[in-house]
PDB file of C-alpha atoms in Angstrom:
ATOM      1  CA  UNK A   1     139.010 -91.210 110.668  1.00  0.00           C
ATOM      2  CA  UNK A   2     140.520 -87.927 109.741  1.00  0.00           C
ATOM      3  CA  UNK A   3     138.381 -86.051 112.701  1.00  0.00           C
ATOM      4  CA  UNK A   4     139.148 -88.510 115.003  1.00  0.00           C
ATOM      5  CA  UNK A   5     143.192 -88.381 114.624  1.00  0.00           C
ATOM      6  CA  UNK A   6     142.895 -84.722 114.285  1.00  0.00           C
ATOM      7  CA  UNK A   7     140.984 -84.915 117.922  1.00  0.00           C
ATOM      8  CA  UNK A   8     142.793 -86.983 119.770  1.00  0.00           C
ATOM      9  CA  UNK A   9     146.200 -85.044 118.339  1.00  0.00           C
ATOM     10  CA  UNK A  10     144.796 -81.867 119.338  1.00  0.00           C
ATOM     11  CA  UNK A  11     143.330 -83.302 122.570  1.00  0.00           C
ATOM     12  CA  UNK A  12     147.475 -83.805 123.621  1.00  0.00           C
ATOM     13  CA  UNK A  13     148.176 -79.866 123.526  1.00  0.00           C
ATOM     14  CA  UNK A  14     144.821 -78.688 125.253  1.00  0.00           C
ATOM     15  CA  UNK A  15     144.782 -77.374 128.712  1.00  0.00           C
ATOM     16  CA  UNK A  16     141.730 -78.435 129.787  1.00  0.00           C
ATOM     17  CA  UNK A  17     142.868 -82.224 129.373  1.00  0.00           C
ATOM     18  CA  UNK A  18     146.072 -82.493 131.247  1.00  0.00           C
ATOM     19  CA  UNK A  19     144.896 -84.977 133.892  1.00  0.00           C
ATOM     20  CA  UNK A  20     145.738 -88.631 132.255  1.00  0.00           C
ATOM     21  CA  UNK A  21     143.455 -90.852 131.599  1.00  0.00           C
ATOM     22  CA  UNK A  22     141.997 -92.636 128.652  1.00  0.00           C
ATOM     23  CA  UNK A  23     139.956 -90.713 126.202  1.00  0.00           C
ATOM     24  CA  UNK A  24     136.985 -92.489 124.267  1.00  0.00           C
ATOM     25  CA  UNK A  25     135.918 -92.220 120.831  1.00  0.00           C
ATOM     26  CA  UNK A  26     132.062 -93.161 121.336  1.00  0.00           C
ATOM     27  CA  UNK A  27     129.846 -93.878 118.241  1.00  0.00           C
ATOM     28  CA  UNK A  28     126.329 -92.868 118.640  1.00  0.00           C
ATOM     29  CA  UNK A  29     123.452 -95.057 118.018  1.00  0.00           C
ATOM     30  CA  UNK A  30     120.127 -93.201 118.335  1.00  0.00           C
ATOM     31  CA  UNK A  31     117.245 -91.534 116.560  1.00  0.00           C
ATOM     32  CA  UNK A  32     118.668 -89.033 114.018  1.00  0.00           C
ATOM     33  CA  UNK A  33     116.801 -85.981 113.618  1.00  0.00           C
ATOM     34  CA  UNK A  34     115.931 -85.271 109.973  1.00  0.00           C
ATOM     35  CA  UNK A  35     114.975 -81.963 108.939  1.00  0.00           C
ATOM     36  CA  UNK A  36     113.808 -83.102 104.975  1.00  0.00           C
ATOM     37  CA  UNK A  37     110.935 -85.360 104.509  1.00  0.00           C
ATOM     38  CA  UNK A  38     112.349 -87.468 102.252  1.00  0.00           C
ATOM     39  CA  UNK A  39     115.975 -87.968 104.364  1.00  0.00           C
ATOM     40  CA  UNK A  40     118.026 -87.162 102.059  1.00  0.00           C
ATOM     41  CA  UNK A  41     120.451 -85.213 104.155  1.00  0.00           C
ATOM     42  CA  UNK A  42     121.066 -88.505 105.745  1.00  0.00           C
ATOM     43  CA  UNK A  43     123.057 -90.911 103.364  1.00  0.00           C
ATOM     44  CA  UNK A  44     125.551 -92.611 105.578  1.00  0.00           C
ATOM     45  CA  UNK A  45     128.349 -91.922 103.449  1.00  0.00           C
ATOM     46  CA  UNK A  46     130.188 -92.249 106.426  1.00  0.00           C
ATOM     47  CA  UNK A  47     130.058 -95.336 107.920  1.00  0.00           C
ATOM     48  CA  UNK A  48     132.539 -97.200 105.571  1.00  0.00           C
ATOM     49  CA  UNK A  49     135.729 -95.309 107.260  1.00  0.00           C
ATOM     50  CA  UNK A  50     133.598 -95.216 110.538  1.00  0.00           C
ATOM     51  CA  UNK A  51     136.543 -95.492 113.656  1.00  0.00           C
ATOM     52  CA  UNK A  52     135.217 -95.305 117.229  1.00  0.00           C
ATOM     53  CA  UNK A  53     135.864 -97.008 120.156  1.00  0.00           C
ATOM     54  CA  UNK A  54     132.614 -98.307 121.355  1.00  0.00           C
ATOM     55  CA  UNK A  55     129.605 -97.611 121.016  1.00  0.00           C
ATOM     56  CA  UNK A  56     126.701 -94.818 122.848  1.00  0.00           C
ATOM     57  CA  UNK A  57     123.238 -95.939 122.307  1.00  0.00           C
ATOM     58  CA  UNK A  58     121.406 -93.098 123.211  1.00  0.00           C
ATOM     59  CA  UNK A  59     117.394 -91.327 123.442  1.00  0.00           C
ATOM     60  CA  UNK A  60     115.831 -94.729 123.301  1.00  0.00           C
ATOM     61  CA  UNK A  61     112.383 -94.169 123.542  1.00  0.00           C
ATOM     62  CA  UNK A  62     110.792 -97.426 124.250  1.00  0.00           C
ATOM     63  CA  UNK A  63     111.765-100.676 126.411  1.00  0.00           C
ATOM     64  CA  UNK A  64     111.312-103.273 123.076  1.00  0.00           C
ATOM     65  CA  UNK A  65     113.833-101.007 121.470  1.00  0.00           C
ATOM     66  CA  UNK A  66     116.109-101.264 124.167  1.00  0.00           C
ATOM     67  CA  UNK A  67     115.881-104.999 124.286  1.00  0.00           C
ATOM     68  CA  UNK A  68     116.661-105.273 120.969  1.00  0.00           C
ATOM     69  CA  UNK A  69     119.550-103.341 120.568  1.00  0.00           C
ATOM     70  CA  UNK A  70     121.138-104.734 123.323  1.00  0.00           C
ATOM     71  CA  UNK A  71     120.669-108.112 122.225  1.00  0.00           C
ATOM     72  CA  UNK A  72     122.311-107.448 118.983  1.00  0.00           C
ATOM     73  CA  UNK A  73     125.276-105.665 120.527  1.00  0.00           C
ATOM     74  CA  UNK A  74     125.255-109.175 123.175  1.00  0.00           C
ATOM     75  CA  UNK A  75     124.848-111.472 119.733  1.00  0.00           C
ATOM     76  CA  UNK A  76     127.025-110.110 117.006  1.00  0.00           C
ATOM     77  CA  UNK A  77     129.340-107.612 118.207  1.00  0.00           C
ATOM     78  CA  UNK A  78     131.265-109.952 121.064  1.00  0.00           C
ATOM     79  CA  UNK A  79     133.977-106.635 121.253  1.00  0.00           C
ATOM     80  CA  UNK A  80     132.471-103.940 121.650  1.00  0.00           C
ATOM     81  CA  UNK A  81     131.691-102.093 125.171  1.00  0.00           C
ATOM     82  CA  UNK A  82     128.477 -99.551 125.265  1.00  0.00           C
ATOM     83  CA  UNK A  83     126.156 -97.671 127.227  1.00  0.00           C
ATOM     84  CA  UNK A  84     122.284 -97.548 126.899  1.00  0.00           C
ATOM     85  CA  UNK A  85     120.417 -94.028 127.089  1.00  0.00           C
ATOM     86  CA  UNK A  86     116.732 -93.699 127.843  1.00  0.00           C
ATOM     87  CA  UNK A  87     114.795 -90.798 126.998  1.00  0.00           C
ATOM     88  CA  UNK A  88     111.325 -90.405 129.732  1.00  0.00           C
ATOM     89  CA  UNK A  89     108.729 -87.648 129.619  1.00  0.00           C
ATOM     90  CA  UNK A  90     108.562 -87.400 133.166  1.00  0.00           C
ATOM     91  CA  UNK A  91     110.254 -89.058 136.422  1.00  0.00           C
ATOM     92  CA  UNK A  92     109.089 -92.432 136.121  1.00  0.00           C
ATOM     93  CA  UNK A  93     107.889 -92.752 132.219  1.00  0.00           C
ATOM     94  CA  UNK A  94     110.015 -93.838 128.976  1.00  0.00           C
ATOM     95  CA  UNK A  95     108.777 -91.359 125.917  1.00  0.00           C
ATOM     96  CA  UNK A  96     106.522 -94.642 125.050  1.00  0.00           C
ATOM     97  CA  UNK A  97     105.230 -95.126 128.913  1.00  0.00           C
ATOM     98  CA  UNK A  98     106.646 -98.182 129.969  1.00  0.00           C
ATOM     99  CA  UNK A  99     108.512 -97.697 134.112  1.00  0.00           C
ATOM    100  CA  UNK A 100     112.134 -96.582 133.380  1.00  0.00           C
ATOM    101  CA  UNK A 101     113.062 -98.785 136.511  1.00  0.00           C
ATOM    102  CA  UNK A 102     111.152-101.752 134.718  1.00  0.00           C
ATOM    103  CA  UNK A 103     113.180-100.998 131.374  1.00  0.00           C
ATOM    104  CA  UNK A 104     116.558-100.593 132.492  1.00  0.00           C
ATOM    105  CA  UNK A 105     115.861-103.550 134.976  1.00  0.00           C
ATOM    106  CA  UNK A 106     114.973-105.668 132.048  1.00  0.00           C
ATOM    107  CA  UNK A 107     118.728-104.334 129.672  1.00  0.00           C
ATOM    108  CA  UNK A 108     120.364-105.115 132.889  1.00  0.00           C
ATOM    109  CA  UNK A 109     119.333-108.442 133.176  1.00  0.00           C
ATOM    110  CA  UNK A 110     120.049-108.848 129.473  1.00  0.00           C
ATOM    111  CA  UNK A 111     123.364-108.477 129.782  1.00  0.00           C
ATOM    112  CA  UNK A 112     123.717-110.171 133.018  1.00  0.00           C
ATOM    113  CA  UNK A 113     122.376-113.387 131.574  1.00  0.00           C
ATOM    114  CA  UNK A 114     124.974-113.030 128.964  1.00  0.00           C
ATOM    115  CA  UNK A 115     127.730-113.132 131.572  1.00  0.00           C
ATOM    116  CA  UNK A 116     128.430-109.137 129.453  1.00  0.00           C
ATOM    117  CA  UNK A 117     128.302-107.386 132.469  1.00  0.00           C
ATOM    118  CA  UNK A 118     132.007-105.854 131.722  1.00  0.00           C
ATOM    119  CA  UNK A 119     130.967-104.220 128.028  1.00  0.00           C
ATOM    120  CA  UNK A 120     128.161-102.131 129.724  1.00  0.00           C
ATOM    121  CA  UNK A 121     129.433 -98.459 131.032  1.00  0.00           C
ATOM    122  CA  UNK A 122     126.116 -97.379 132.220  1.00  0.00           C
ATOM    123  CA  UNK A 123     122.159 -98.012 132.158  1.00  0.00           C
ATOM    124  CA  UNK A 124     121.164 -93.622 132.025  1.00  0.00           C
ATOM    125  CA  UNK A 125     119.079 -91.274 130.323  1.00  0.00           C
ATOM    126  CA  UNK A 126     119.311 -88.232 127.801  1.00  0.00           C
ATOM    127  CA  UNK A 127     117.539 -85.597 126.400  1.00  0.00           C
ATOM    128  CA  UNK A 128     115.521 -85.243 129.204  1.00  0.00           C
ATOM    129  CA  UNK A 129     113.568 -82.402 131.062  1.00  0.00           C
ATOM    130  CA  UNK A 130     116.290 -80.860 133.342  1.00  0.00           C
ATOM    131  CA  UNK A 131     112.606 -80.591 135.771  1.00  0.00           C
ATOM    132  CA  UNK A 132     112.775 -84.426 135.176  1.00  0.00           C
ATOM    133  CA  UNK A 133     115.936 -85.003 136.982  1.00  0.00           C
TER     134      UNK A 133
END
């Protein structure tokens, strides 16, 4: 919470930002990237004074995990808006070789069924092969 105030105060005296608008605080929901075997760099100490706006879920890898966090944003977090990222190894491919068209077809039409269509930002993809684009 500290880090956030401390950005968004900061954010009010920067040049680059003088255009108004509103400014996000996104939390990110993806793979982490351990460096230790046995994780314990990672302890989530953090979560209990966790502040963000909504929510980034970003490199997915595979369509099933798409589906699923998706549904669980749609099922038990009724408040919260949120983008899905995909991450493909080439121009058509997820990481786990499903059709990114198929896969973000099949998030969209989660969230359409669940009349959510106004939490979603955007249906995109990350960490990707700048060649891939």
């Amino acid at each position: 919470m500290q880090a956030r105030n401390k950005y968004l105060e900061r954010l009010k005296d920067c040049n680059r930002h003088k255009e108004p608008g509103l400014r996000l605080i996104m939390g990110s929901i993806g793979h982490y990237g351990a460096m230790l075997h046995d994780g314990s760099e990672y302890t989530a100490s953090y979560t209990e004074k966790l502040i963000v706006d909504d929510v980034a879920v970003e490199t997915i890898l595979c369509q099933m995990e798409a589906e699923a966090v998706t549904e669980m944003l749609l099922k038990d977090y009724l408040d919260v808006k949120f983008w899905v990222s995909f991450q493909c190894k080439d121009e058509l491919r997820l990481a786990h070789g499903e059709n990114f068209a198929n896969a973000a077809k099949s998030v969209w039409e989660l969230i359409r069924k669940a009349n959510a269509v106004g939490r979603l930002y955007c249906i995109d993809v990350n960490c990707v092969n700048p060649k891939v684009l």
